[in-house]
């Protein structure tokens, strides 16, 4: 149904059409230029949500190196913009656009407890095997 992926150069036109719905007073040409520049940066990522062949949502995240209110470090991850087309709201799309994951070794209780306190929830456990041949 919904397909979330990292924005690529081929997504730019469809992405700008949904971005324009959030930044209604912005010039489409300027938005396109700005988002093309984001694609070249290592500190910016834009996720888009496709439904069939149309982009119905996006989230732009990047590292901010300037002071961000309420933080004590730099850089800090920052959600610069997020938008879900009004017809598709209240379906969990925005939450999926912002999904964040981590991991730790099974026996690392300190890291495991840290993750729980930080608001992560356990998703899976695995044991990996190897055999020399």
CSV table of C-alpha atoms in Angstrom, one decimal, residues 32-120:
chain,number,residue,atom,x,y,z
A,32,UNK,CA,13.1,22.7,-6.4
A,33,UNK,CA,16.5,24.4,-6.2
A,34,UNK,CA,16.6,24.1,-2.4
A,35,UNK,CA,15.6,20.4,-2.4
A,36,UNK,CA,18.2,19.6,-5.2
A,37,UNK,CA,20.8,21.1,-2.9
A,38,UNK,CA,19.6,19.0,0.0
A,39,UNK,CA,20.2,15.9,-2.1
A,40,UNK,CA,23.9,16.8,-2.3
A,41,UNK,CA,24.3,17.3,1.4
A,42,UNK,CA,25.5,14.5,3.8
A,43,UNK,CA,23.6,16.0,6.7
A,44,UNK,CA,20.1,16.1,5.2
A,45,UNK,CA,17.7,13.2,4.4
A,46,UNK,CA,14.3,13.5,2.9
A,47,UNK,CA,11.9,10.6,3.1
A,48,UNK,CA,8.8,10.4,0.8
A,49,UNK,CA,5.8,8.2,1.0
A,50,UNK,CA,4.4,6.8,-2.3
A,51,UNK,CA,0.9,5.6,-2.8
A,52,UNK,CA,1.0,3.9,-6.2
A,53,UNK,CA,2.8,6.5,-8.4
A,54,UNK,CA,2.1,9.6,-6.3
A,55,UNK,CA,4.0,11.1,-3.3
A,56,UNK,CA,1.5,11.7,-0.6
A,57,UNK,CA,3.8,12.7,2.2
A,58,UNK,CA,7.4,13.8,3.0
A,59,UNK,CA,9.7,14.4,6.0
A,60,UNK,CA,12.9,16.4,5.8
A,61,UNK,CA,15.4,15.8,8.6
A,62,UNK,CA,18.9,17.3,8.9
A,63,UNK,CA,21.7,18.0,11.3
A,64,UNK,CA,21.7,21.5,12.8
A,65,UNK,CA,25.0,22.9,14.0
A,66,UNK,CA,23.6,26.1,15.4
A,67,UNK,CA,22.0,26.2,18.8
A,68,UNK,CA,18.6,24.4,19.0
A,69,UNK,CA,16.4,25.4,21.9
A,70,UNK,CA,16.3,22.8,24.6
A,71,UNK,CA,19.4,20.9,23.5
A,72,UNK,CA,22.8,20.8,25.1
A,73,UNK,CA,24.9,19.5,22.1
A,74,UNK,CA,25.7,20.1,18.5
A,75,UNK,CA,25.0,18.9,16.0
A,76,UNK,CA,21.4,17.9,16.7
A,77,UNK,CA,19.0,16.0,14.5
A,78,UNK,CA,16.1,18.3,13.5
A,79,UNK,CA,12.8,17.7,11.7
A,80,UNK,CA,12.7,20.6,9.3
A,81,UNK,CA,9.4,19.8,7.7
A,82,UNK,CA,6.8,17.1,7.5
A,83,UNK,CA,3.6,16.9,5.6
A,84,UNK,CA,0.9,14.3,4.8
A,85,UNK,CA,-1.7,15.0,2.2
A,86,UNK,CA,-5.0,15.7,4.0
A,87,UNK,CA,-6.7,12.7,2.4
A,88,UNK,CA,-4.2,10.3,4.1
A,89,UNK,CA,-3.8,11.7,7.6
A,90,UNK,CA,-4.5,9.7,10.8
A,91,UNK,CA,-3.2,6.5,9.2
A,92,UNK,CA,0.3,6.5,10.8
A,93,UNK,CA,2.2,7.7,7.8
A,94,UNK,CA,3.9,10.6,9.6
A,95,UNK,CA,5.0,8.2,12.4
A,96,UNK,CA,6.4,5.8,9.8
A,97,UNK,CA,8.3,8.7,8.1
A,98,UNK,CA,10.0,9.4,11.4
A,99,UNK,CA,10.8,5.8,12.4
A,100,UNK,CA,14.2,5.5,14.1
A,101,UNK,CA,16.0,2.3,15.2
A,102,UNK,CA,19.0,1.1,17.1
A,103,UNK,CA,20.5,-2.2,18.4
A,104,UNK,CA,22.7,-3.7,21.0
A,105,UNK,CA,24.3,-7.0,21.8
A,106,UNK,CA,22.0,-9.5,23.6
A,107,UNK,CA,24.2,-9.6,26.7
A,108,UNK,CA,24.7,-5.8,26.9
A,109,UNK,CA,22.2,-5.0,29.7
A,110,UNK,CA,23.5,-1.4,30.2
A,111,UNK,CA,22.7,-0.6,26.6
A,112,UNK,CA,19.5,-2.5,26.7
A,113,UNK,CA,18.3,-0.5,29.7
A,114,UNK,CA,19.4,2.8,28.2
A,115,UNK,CA,17.4,2.1,25.1
A,116,UNK,CA,14.3,1.3,27.1
A,117,UNK,CA,14.7,4.5,29.2
A,118,UNK,CA,15.2,6.5,26.0
A,119,UNK,CA,11.8,5.3,24.7
A,120,UNK,CA,12.8,2.5,22.4
